[in-house]
Amino acid sequence: MILTVTLNTALDVTYRVPRLLPHASHRVAAVTERPGGKGINVARVLAALGHEVTATGFTGGPVGAVVRELLARSPGVVDALVPCAGTTRRTLAVVDDASGDTTQFNEPGPLITPAEWAGFLAHYETLLAGARAVALCGSLPPGVPVGAYAVLVRAARAAGVPVLLDTSGEALRRGVAARPEMIKPNAAELAELTGSREPLPATRAARRRGAHAVITSLGPAGLLAATPEGTWQAAPPRALTGNPTGAGDSAVAGLLSALAEGLDWPERLTRAVALSAATVAAPVAGEFDPGVYEELRLAVSVTDRSGS
């Protein structure tokens, strides 16, 4: 089983409008709702790839009830979410059909009490006993300690379970120091962590801070990975337009699934890039287009950057 942790779960709402204009009223052409938060998106993609996956994190209130109801309709995903007294947040993505661009609005999430956090830690340690790998994903809801991911990384390491950490800011800085198996920042998050805006030296600098491997998202240019076995850059054969919401989460699912299957780094990166691009091409946030994935999986280019 692969375990995904989404401390700040969400109800992802996507609006499609013919054209998004400031200071104007808009007629929404289509509305979709999905259980969301980064780790929930990762879980759905892992299940679609055929892996057993369990999703945990906090959920609460009327919005949380909708999240759990919708998650129950996600084939292959086991719901191990922990109730909280606060209300799960919503995220709103507005897709402009004319340009293909997406505008995102993210609520902060519920206030988590110390007792709720302590209960979650006990629950998490129980789940680790059956896990082959763990994804720790997304923002921290209010009330959760800023060093929460460092605590979760150390617990997984103590249980012998490899961890992929995908977060940002101070939560990432502290989490890296706990020595996770992988981190997957984007270029801006990496620059904030290391102080360098040059992706290759910054990726290697992040490894020196404690991560076993650092996989940096370069947006349409793909992924850059610095690992103990070498450094590679993987890129899709062409740029795709669409909704990028969840594309990074699909990359995480690709990396974790390939790790669980024992694939080497070039194969891991190929899968992650193809899944990420196929998510951009999908009509709904957090989904991926299987046809585009199969097409791109055979066309992703992987370049050895070890000597750079």
mmCIF file of C-alpha atoms in Angstrom:
data_model
loop_
_atom_site.group_PDB
_atom_site.id
_atom_site.type_symbol
_atom_site.label_atom_id
_atom_site.label_comp_id
_atom_site.label_asym_id
_atom_site.label_seq_id
_atom_site.Cartn_x
_atom_site.Cartn_y
_atom_site.Cartn_z
ATOM 1 C CA MET A 1 0.000 0.000 0.000
ATOM 2 C CA ILE A 2 1.121 3.566 -0.756
ATOM 3 C CA LEU A 3 0.042 6.153 1.816
ATOM 4 C CA THR A 4 -0.729 9.762 0.911
ATOM 5 C CA VAL A 5 -1.024 12.485 3.560
ATOM 6 C CA THR A 6 -3.020 15.664 2.893
ATOM 7 C CA LEU A 7 -3.173 17.620 6.129
ATOM 8 C CA ASN A 8 -5.114 20.429 4.404
ATOM 9 C CA THR A 9 -7.673 18.557 2.298
ATOM 10 C CA ALA A 10 -10.026 20.528 0.069
ATOM 11 C CA LEU A 11 -13.075 20.437 -2.114
ATOM 12 C CA ASP A 12 -11.714 21.400 -5.537
ATOM 13 C CA VAL A 13 -14.281 23.351 -7.563
ATOM 14 C CA THR A 14 -13.586 24.109 -11.231
ATOM 15 C CA TYR A 15 -15.515 26.765 -13.194
ATOM 16 C CA ARG A 16 -15.198 27.071 -16.965
ATOM 17 C CA VAL A 17 -16.014 30.450 -18.507
ATOM 18 C CA PRO A 18 -15.802 31.553 -22.157
ATOM 19 C CA ARG A 19 -13.472 34.406 -21.195
ATOM 20 C CA LEU A 20 -12.312 35.660 -17.781
ATOM 21 C CA LEU A 21 -12.468 39.456 -17.540
ATOM 22 C CA PRO A 22 -11.697 41.602 -14.460
ATOM 23 C CA HIS A 23 -14.596 43.660 -13.031
ATOM 24 C CA ALA A 24 -17.171 41.708 -15.087
ATOM 25 C CA SER A 25 -19.986 39.252 -14.409
ATOM 26 C CA HIS A 26 -19.488 35.795 -15.900
ATOM 27 C CA ARG A 27 -21.825 33.034 -16.990
ATOM 28 C CA VAL A 28 -20.256 29.736 -15.923
ATOM 29 C CA ALA A 29 -20.374 27.170 -18.715
ATOM 30 C CA ALA A 30 -19.569 24.128 -16.530
ATOM 31 C CA VAL A 31 -18.912 23.303 -12.865
ATOM 32 C CA THR A 32 -17.109 20.249 -11.505
ATOM 33 C CA GLU A 33 -16.293 19.210 -7.922
ATOM 34 C CA ARG A 34 -13.579 16.769 -6.832
ATOM 35 C CA PRO A 35 -12.079 15.755 -3.487
ATOM 36 C CA GLY A 36 -8.806 17.639 -3.438
ATOM 37 C CA GLY A 37 -5.640 18.761 -1.806
ATOM 38 C CA LYS A 38 -2.333 17.612 -3.236
ATOM 39 C CA GLY A 39 -2.179 14.210 -1.578
ATOM 40 C CA ILE A 40 -5.763 13.351 -2.548
ATOM 41 C CA ASN A 41 -4.892 14.100 -6.184
ATOM 42 C CA VAL A 42 -1.799 11.900 -5.842
ATOM 43 C CA ALA A 43 -3.934 9.087 -4.417
ATOM 44 C CA ARG A 44 -6.396 9.160 -7.319
ATOM 45 C CA VAL A 45 -3.613 8.983 -9.900
ATOM 46 C CA LEU A 46 -1.866 6.155 -8.038
ATOM 47 C CA ALA A 47 -5.127 4.195 -7.966
ATOM 48 C CA ALA A 48 -5.617 4.795 -11.705
ATOM 49 C CA LEU A 49 -2.127 3.346 -12.234
ATOM 50 C CA GLY A 50 -3.198 0.179 -10.424
ATOM 51 C CA HIS A 51 -1.619 0.724 -6.997
ATOM 52 C CA GLU A 52 -3.257 0.106 -3.632
ATOM 53 C CA VAL A 53 -3.454 3.512 -1.976
ATOM 54 C CA THR A 54 -4.722 4.906 1.306
ATOM 55 C CA ALA A 55 -5.416 8.620 1.784
ATOM 56 C CA THR A 56 -5.237 10.301 5.170
ATOM 57 C CA GLY A 57 -5.290 13.843 6.550
ATOM 58 C CA PHE A 58 -7.903 16.053 8.204
ATOM 59 C CA THR A 59 -11.470 16.650 7.085
ATOM 60 C CA GLY A 60 -14.436 18.270 8.783
ATOM 61 C CA GLY A 61 -17.736 20.143 8.531
ATOM 62 C CA PRO A 62 -20.222 20.123 5.633
ATOM 63 C CA VAL A 63 -17.498 20.592 3.022
ATOM 64 C CA GLY A 64 -15.539 17.716 4.534
ATOM 65 C CA ALA A 65 -18.616 15.503 4.293
ATOM 66 C CA VAL A 66 -18.829 16.247 0.564
ATOM 67 C CA VAL A 67 -15.121 15.458 0.184
ATOM 68 C CA ARG A 68 -15.602 12.044 1.802
ATOM 69 C CA GLU A 69 -18.706 11.327 -0.224
ATOM 70 C CA LEU A 70 -16.875 12.096 -3.460
ATOM 71 C CA LEU A 71 -13.756 10.215 -2.357
ATOM 72 C CA ALA A 72 -15.893 7.116 -1.856
ATOM 73 C CA ARG A 73 -16.563 7.254 -5.609
ATOM 74 C CA SER A 74 -12.837 7.215 -6.424
ATOM 75 C CA PRO A 75 -12.048 3.588 -7.333
ATOM 76 C CA GLY A 76 -9.125 2.083 -5.467
ATOM 77 C CA VAL A 77 -8.640 4.845 -2.867
ATOM 78 C CA VAL A 78 -9.126 3.836 0.787
ATOM 79 C CA ASP A 79 -10.456 6.674 2.971
ATOM 80 C CA ALA A 80 -8.440 6.958 6.192
ATOM 81 C CA LEU A 81 -9.166 10.660 6.774
ATOM 82 C CA VAL A 82 -9.336 11.933 10.360
ATOM 83 C CA PRO A 83 -12.311 14.091 11.461
ATOM 84 C CA CYS A 84 -11.664 17.579 12.835
ATOM 85 C CA ALA A 85 -14.003 20.148 14.384
ATOM 86 C CA GLY A 86 -13.303 22.809 11.739
ATOM 87 C CA THR A 87 -14.591 22.902 8.172
ATOM 88 C CA THR A 88 -12.550 21.644 5.240
ATOM 89 C CA ARG A 89 -11.517 24.390 2.827
ATOM 90 C CA ARG A 90 -12.526 24.886 -0.792
ATOM 91 C CA THR A 91 -10.296 25.738 -3.737
ATOM 92 C CA LEU A 92 -11.705 27.404 -6.832
ATOM 93 C CA ALA A 93 -10.115 27.122 -10.269
ATOM 94 C CA VAL A 94 -11.547 29.351 -13.025
ATOM 95 C CA VAL A 95 -10.606 28.132 -16.491
ATOM 96 C CA ASP A 96 -10.649 30.719 -19.283
ATOM 97 C CA ASP A 97 -11.652 28.752 -22.408
ATOM 98 C CA ALA A 98 -10.444 31.519 -24.728
ATOM 99 C CA SER A 99 -6.842 31.530 -23.472
ATOM 100 C CA GLY A 100 -6.636 28.157 -21.730
ATOM 101 C CA ASP A 101 -5.318 29.907 -18.606
ATOM 102 C CA THR A 102 -6.479 29.037 -15.085
ATOM 103 C CA THR A 103 -6.946 31.398 -12.123
ATOM 104 C CA GLN A 104 -6.801 29.749 -8.699
ATOM 105 C CA PHE A 105 -8.320 30.759 -5.341
ATOM 106 C CA ASN A 106 -7.313 28.750 -2.229
ATOM 107 C CA GLU A 107 -8.949 29.028 1.216
ATOM 108 C CA PRO A 108 -6.679 28.599 4.290
ATOM 109 C CA GLY A 109 -8.280 25.519 5.873
ATOM 110 C CA PRO A 110 -9.669 24.634 9.328
ATOM 111 C CA LEU A 111 -8.000 25.371 12.663
ATOM 112 C CA ILE A 112 -6.503 22.130 14.021
ATOM 113 C CA THR A 113 -6.302 21.802 17.806
ATOM 114 C CA PRO A 114 -3.306 20.275 19.653
ATOM 115 C CA ALA A 115 -5.473 17.292 20.620
ATOM 116 C CA GLU A 116 -6.491 16.727 16.988
ATOM 117 C CA TRP A 117 -2.857 16.886 15.872
ATOM 118 C CA ALA A 118 -1.804 14.382 18.560
ATOM 119 C CA GLY A 119 -4.601 12.046 17.474
ATOM 120 C CA PHE A 120 -3.514 12.289 13.863
ATOM 121 C CA LEU A 121 0.093 11.385 14.739
ATOM 122 C CA ALA A 122 -1.064 8.191 16.451
ATOM 123 C CA HIS A 123 -3.267 7.348 13.454
ATOM 124 C CA TYR A 124 -0.395 8.014 11.017
ATOM 125 C CA GLU A 125 2.008 5.733 12.867
ATOM 126 C CA THR A 126 -0.562 2.937 12.699
ATOM 127 C CA LEU A 127 -0.940 3.399 8.928
ATOM 128 C CA LEU A 128 2.839 3.330 8.407
ATOM 129 C CA ALA A 129 2.896 -0.321 9.441
ATOM 130 C CA GLY A 130 1.289 -1.319 6.133
ATOM 131 C CA ALA A 131 2.884 1.267 3.831
ATOM 132 C CA ARG A 132 5.505 0.732 1.106
ATOM 133 C CA ALA A 133 5.960 4.484 0.529
ATOM 134 C CA VAL A 134 4.504 7.762 1.787
ATOM 135 C CA ALA A 135 3.690 11.061 0.082
ATOM 136 C CA LEU A 136 3.485 14.107 2.387
ATOM 137 C CA CYS A 137 1.790 16.807 0.362
ATOM 138 C CA GLY A 138 0.615 20.379 0.441
ATOM 139 C CA SER A 139 0.105 23.231 2.863
ATOM 140 C CA LEU A 140 -0.387 23.027 6.612
ATOM 141 C CA PRO A 141 -3.790 24.031 7.991
ATOM 142 C CA PRO A 142 -3.848 26.616 10.798
ATOM 143 C CA GLY A 143 -2.864 25.186 14.167
ATOM 144 C CA VAL A 144 -0.590 22.435 12.840
ATOM 145 C CA PRO A 145 3.045 23.027 13.939
ATOM 146 C CA VAL A 146 5.324 24.379 11.216
ATOM 147 C CA GLY A 147 7.664 21.435 11.845
ATOM 148 C CA ALA A 148 4.878 18.906 11.284
ATOM 149 C CA TYR A 149 6.358 17.401 8.146
ATOM 150 C CA ALA A 150 9.726 16.925 9.835
ATOM 151 C CA VAL A 151 7.920 14.906 12.524
ATOM 152 C CA LEU A 152 6.109 12.809 9.900
ATOM 153 C CA VAL A 153 9.309 12.228 7.896
ATOM 154 C CA ARG A 154 11.156 11.010 10.989
ATOM 155 C CA ALA A 155 8.308 8.662 11.922
ATOM 156 C CA ALA A 156 8.349 7.147 8.428
ATOM 157 C CA ARG A 157 12.128 6.770 8.462
ATOM 158 C CA ALA A 158 11.916 5.032 11.841
ATOM 159 C CA ALA A 159 9.402 2.608 10.294
ATOM 160 C CA GLY A 160 11.668 2.018 7.271
ATOM 161 C CA VAL A 161 9.207 3.629 4.821
ATOM 162 C CA PRO A 162 10.558 5.949 2.067
ATOM 163 C CA VAL A 163 9.007 9.426 1.988
ATOM 164 C CA LEU A 164 8.372 11.947 -0.775
ATOM 165 C CA LEU A 165 7.808 15.474 0.584
ATOM 166 C CA ASP A 166 5.984 18.037 -1.565
ATOM 167 C CA THR A 167 5.428 21.296 0.278
ATOM 168 C CA SER A 168 6.896 24.801 0.447
ATOM 169 C CA GLY A 169 8.264 27.558 2.666
ATOM 170 C CA GLU A 170 9.302 26.899 6.248
ATOM 171 C CA ALA A 171 7.486 23.537 6.259
ATOM 172 C CA LEU A 172 9.764 22.419 3.406
ATOM 173 C CA ARG A 173 12.893 23.852 5.043
ATOM 174 C CA ARG A 174 12.276 21.938 8.260
ATOM 175 C CA GLY A 175 11.088 18.820 6.458
ATOM 176 C CA VAL A 176 14.256 18.591 4.349
ATOM 177 C CA ALA A 177 16.383 18.571 7.495
ATOM 178 C CA ALA A 178 14.616 15.337 8.528
ATOM 179 C CA ARG A 179 16.152 13.641 5.437
ATOM 180 C CA PRO A 180 13.226 12.456 3.287
ATOM 181 C CA GLU A 181 13.858 10.086 0.394
ATOM 182 C CA MET A 182 12.672 12.691 -2.142
ATOM 183 C CA ILE A 183 11.433 16.260 -2.306
ATOM 184 C CA LYS A 184 9.664 17.795 -5.318
ATOM 185 C CA PRO A 185 9.754 21.600 -5.209
ATOM 186 C CA ASN A 186 8.982 23.853 -8.150
ATOM 187 C CA ALA A 187 11.564 26.411 -9.261
ATOM 188 C CA ALA A 188 10.202 29.182 -7.014
ATOM 189 C CA GLU A 189 10.036 26.914 -3.941
ATOM 190 C CA LEU A 190 13.571 25.704 -4.647
ATOM 191 C CA ALA A 191 14.868 29.273 -4.922
ATOM 192 C CA GLU A 192 13.230 30.139 -1.595
ATOM 193 C CA LEU A 193 14.819 27.075 0.022
ATOM 194 C CA THR A 194 18.361 27.539 -1.310
ATOM 195 C CA GLY A 195 18.629 31.222 -2.253
ATOM 196 C CA SER A 196 19.671 30.288 -5.817
ATOM 197 C CA ARG A 197 17.573 30.847 -8.940
ATOM 198 C CA GLU A 198 19.758 28.607 -11.120
ATOM 199 C CA PRO A 199 17.882 25.289 -11.168
ATOM 200 C CA LEU A 200 20.826 22.894 -11.495
ATOM 201 C CA PRO A 201 23.043 24.240 -8.672
ATOM 202 C CA ALA A 202 19.944 24.910 -6.551
ATOM 203 C CA THR A 203 18.738 21.325 -6.964
ATOM 204 C CA ARG A 204 22.126 20.016 -5.879
ATOM 205 C CA ALA A 205 22.240 22.495 -2.983
ATOM 206 C CA ALA A 206 18.866 21.203 -1.761
ATOM 207 C CA ARG A 207 20.326 17.689 -1.624
ATOM 208 C CA ARG A 208 23.081 18.933 0.650
ATOM 209 C CA ARG A 209 20.407 20.211 3.044
ATOM 210 C CA GLY A 210 19.287 16.641 3.700
ATOM 211 C CA ALA A 211 17.057 15.229 0.930
ATOM 212 C CA HIS A 212 18.258 11.944 -0.565
ATOM 213 C CA ALA A 213 16.996 13.076 -4.001
ATOM 214 C CA VAL A 214 15.635 16.408 -5.249
ATOM 215 C CA ILE A 215 13.261 16.527 -8.221
ATOM 216 C CA THR A 216 12.570 20.079 -9.340
ATOM 217 C CA SER A 217 9.543 20.948 -11.447
ATOM 218 C CA LEU A 218 10.472 23.264 -14.330
ATOM 219 C CA GLY A 219 6.903 23.739 -15.549
ATOM 220 C CA PRO A 220 6.529 23.067 -19.280
ATOM 221 C CA ALA A 221 10.259 22.213 -19.427
ATOM 222 C CA GLY A 222 9.736 19.069 -17.336
ATOM 223 C CA LEU A 223 11.699 17.825 -14.316
ATOM 224 C CA LEU A 224 15.289 18.129 -13.121
ATOM 225 C CA ALA A 225 16.478 15.426 -10.705
ATOM 226 C CA ALA A 226 19.638 15.341 -8.578
ATOM 227 C CA THR A 227 20.070 11.895 -7.013
ATOM 228 C CA PRO A 228 22.871 9.743 -5.551
ATOM 229 C CA GLU A 229 22.918 7.843 -8.861
ATOM 230 C CA GLY A 230 23.243 10.930 -11.085
ATOM 231 C CA THR A 231 21.504 14.036 -12.405
ATOM 232 C CA TRP A 232 18.912 14.013 -15.197
ATOM 233 C CA GLN A 233 16.494 16.362 -16.908
ATOM 234 C CA ALA A 234 13.300 14.956 -18.443
ATOM 235 C CA ALA A 235 11.111 17.010 -20.789
ATOM 236 C CA PRO A 236 7.887 16.413 -22.731
ATOM 237 C CA PRO A 237 8.134 16.472 -26.527
ATOM 238 C CA ARG A 238 5.858 19.521 -26.779
ATOM 239 C CA ALA A 239 4.094 22.082 -24.624
ATOM 240 C CA LEU A 240 0.457 21.340 -23.800
ATOM 241 C CA THR A 241 -2.221 23.920 -23.083
ATOM 242 C CA GLY A 242 -4.970 23.358 -20.546
ATOM 243 C CA ASN A 243 -5.524 23.350 -16.797
ATOM 244 C CA PRO A 244 -2.246 22.816 -14.884
ATOM 245 C CA THR A 245 -4.052 22.194 -11.574
ATOM 246 C CA GLY A 246 -2.854 18.850 -10.233
ATOM 247 C CA ALA A 247 -0.052 18.428 -12.774
ATOM 248 C CA GLY A 248 2.593 18.471 -10.038
ATOM 249 C CA ASP A 249 0.557 15.968 -8.029
ATOM 250 C CA SER A 250 0.505 13.603 -11.000
ATOM 251 C CA ALA A 251 4.284 13.915 -11.186
ATOM 252 C CA VAL A 252 4.478 12.903 -7.513
ATOM 253 C CA ALA A 253 2.261 9.890 -8.230
ATOM 254 C CA GLY A 254 4.519 8.932 -11.124
ATOM 255 C CA LEU A 255 7.639 9.140 -8.976
ATOM 256 C CA LEU A 256 6.104 7.170 -6.098
ATOM 257 C CA SER A 257 4.592 4.461 -8.289
ATOM 258 C CA ALA A 258 7.898 3.996 -10.121
ATOM 259 C CA LEU A 259 9.751 3.829 -6.795
ATOM 260 C CA ALA A 260 7.344 1.133 -5.570
ATOM 261 C CA GLU A 261 7.893 -0.805 -8.809
ATOM 262 C CA GLY A 262 11.692 -0.609 -8.540
ATOM 263 C CA LEU A 263 12.221 1.416 -11.742
ATOM 264 C CA ASP A 264 15.450 3.336 -12.311
ATOM 265 C CA TRP A 265 15.639 7.129 -12.272
ATOM 266 C CA PRO A 266 15.256 7.787 -16.022
ATOM 267 C CA GLU A 267 12.130 5.593 -16.039
ATOM 268 C CA ARG A 268 10.759 7.327 -12.938
ATOM 269 C CA LEU A 269 11.229 10.730 -14.533
ATOM 270 C CA THR A 270 9.716 9.601 -17.832
ATOM 271 C CA ARG A 271 6.564 8.413 -16.078
ATOM 272 C CA ALA A 272 6.324 11.539 -13.925
ATOM 273 C CA VAL A 273 6.698 13.953 -16.863
ATOM 274 C CA ALA A 274 4.222 12.045 -19.050
ATOM 275 C CA LEU A 275 1.624 11.950 -16.258
ATOM 276 C CA SER A 276 2.111 15.636 -15.468
ATOM 277 C CA ALA A 277 1.633 16.668 -19.113
ATOM 278 C CA ALA A 278 -1.375 14.367 -19.484
ATOM 279 C CA THR A 279 -2.950 16.083 -16.467
ATOM 280 C CA VAL A 280 -2.613 19.491 -18.109
ATOM 281 C CA ALA A 281 -4.428 18.051 -21.140
ATOM 282 C CA ALA A 282 -7.313 16.621 -19.070
ATOM 283 C CA PRO A 283 -10.572 18.622 -18.882
ATOM 284 C CA VAL A 284 -10.924 18.311 -15.073
ATOM 285 C CA ALA A 285 -8.385 19.309 -12.401
ATOM 286 C CA GLY A 286 -6.596 16.378 -10.813
ATOM 287 C CA GLU A 287 -7.349 13.889 -13.605
ATOM 288 C CA PHE A 288 -5.075 12.719 -16.425
ATOM 289 C CA ASP A 289 -5.795 11.804 -20.021
ATOM 290 C CA PRO A 290 -4.756 8.113 -20.455
ATOM 291 C CA GLY A 291 -4.338 8.445 -24.220
ATOM 292 C CA VAL A 292 -2.068 11.470 -23.909
ATOM 293 C CA TYR A 293 -0.128 9.705 -21.146
ATOM 294 C CA GLU A 294 0.566 6.642 -23.289
ATOM 295 C CA GLU A 295 1.568 8.830 -26.234
ATOM 296 C CA LEU A 296 3.923 11.023 -24.213
ATOM 297 C CA ARG A 297 5.423 8.175 -22.207
ATOM 298 C CA LEU A 298 7.139 7.010 -25.396
ATOM 299 C CA ALA A 299 8.280 10.503 -26.385
ATOM 300 C CA VAL A 300 9.691 12.050 -23.193
ATOM 301 C CA SER A 301 13.370 12.937 -23.593
ATOM 302 C CA VAL A 302 15.741 12.272 -20.702
ATOM 303 C CA THR A 303 19.143 14.009 -20.698
ATOM 304 C CA ASP A 304 22.020 13.057 -18.411
ATOM 305 C CA ARG A 305 23.152 16.264 -16.633
ATOM 306 C CA SER A 306 25.614 14.562 -14.269
ATOM 307 C CA GLY A 307 28.613 16.213 -15.903
ATOM 308 C CA SER A 308 27.071 19.689 -16.056
#
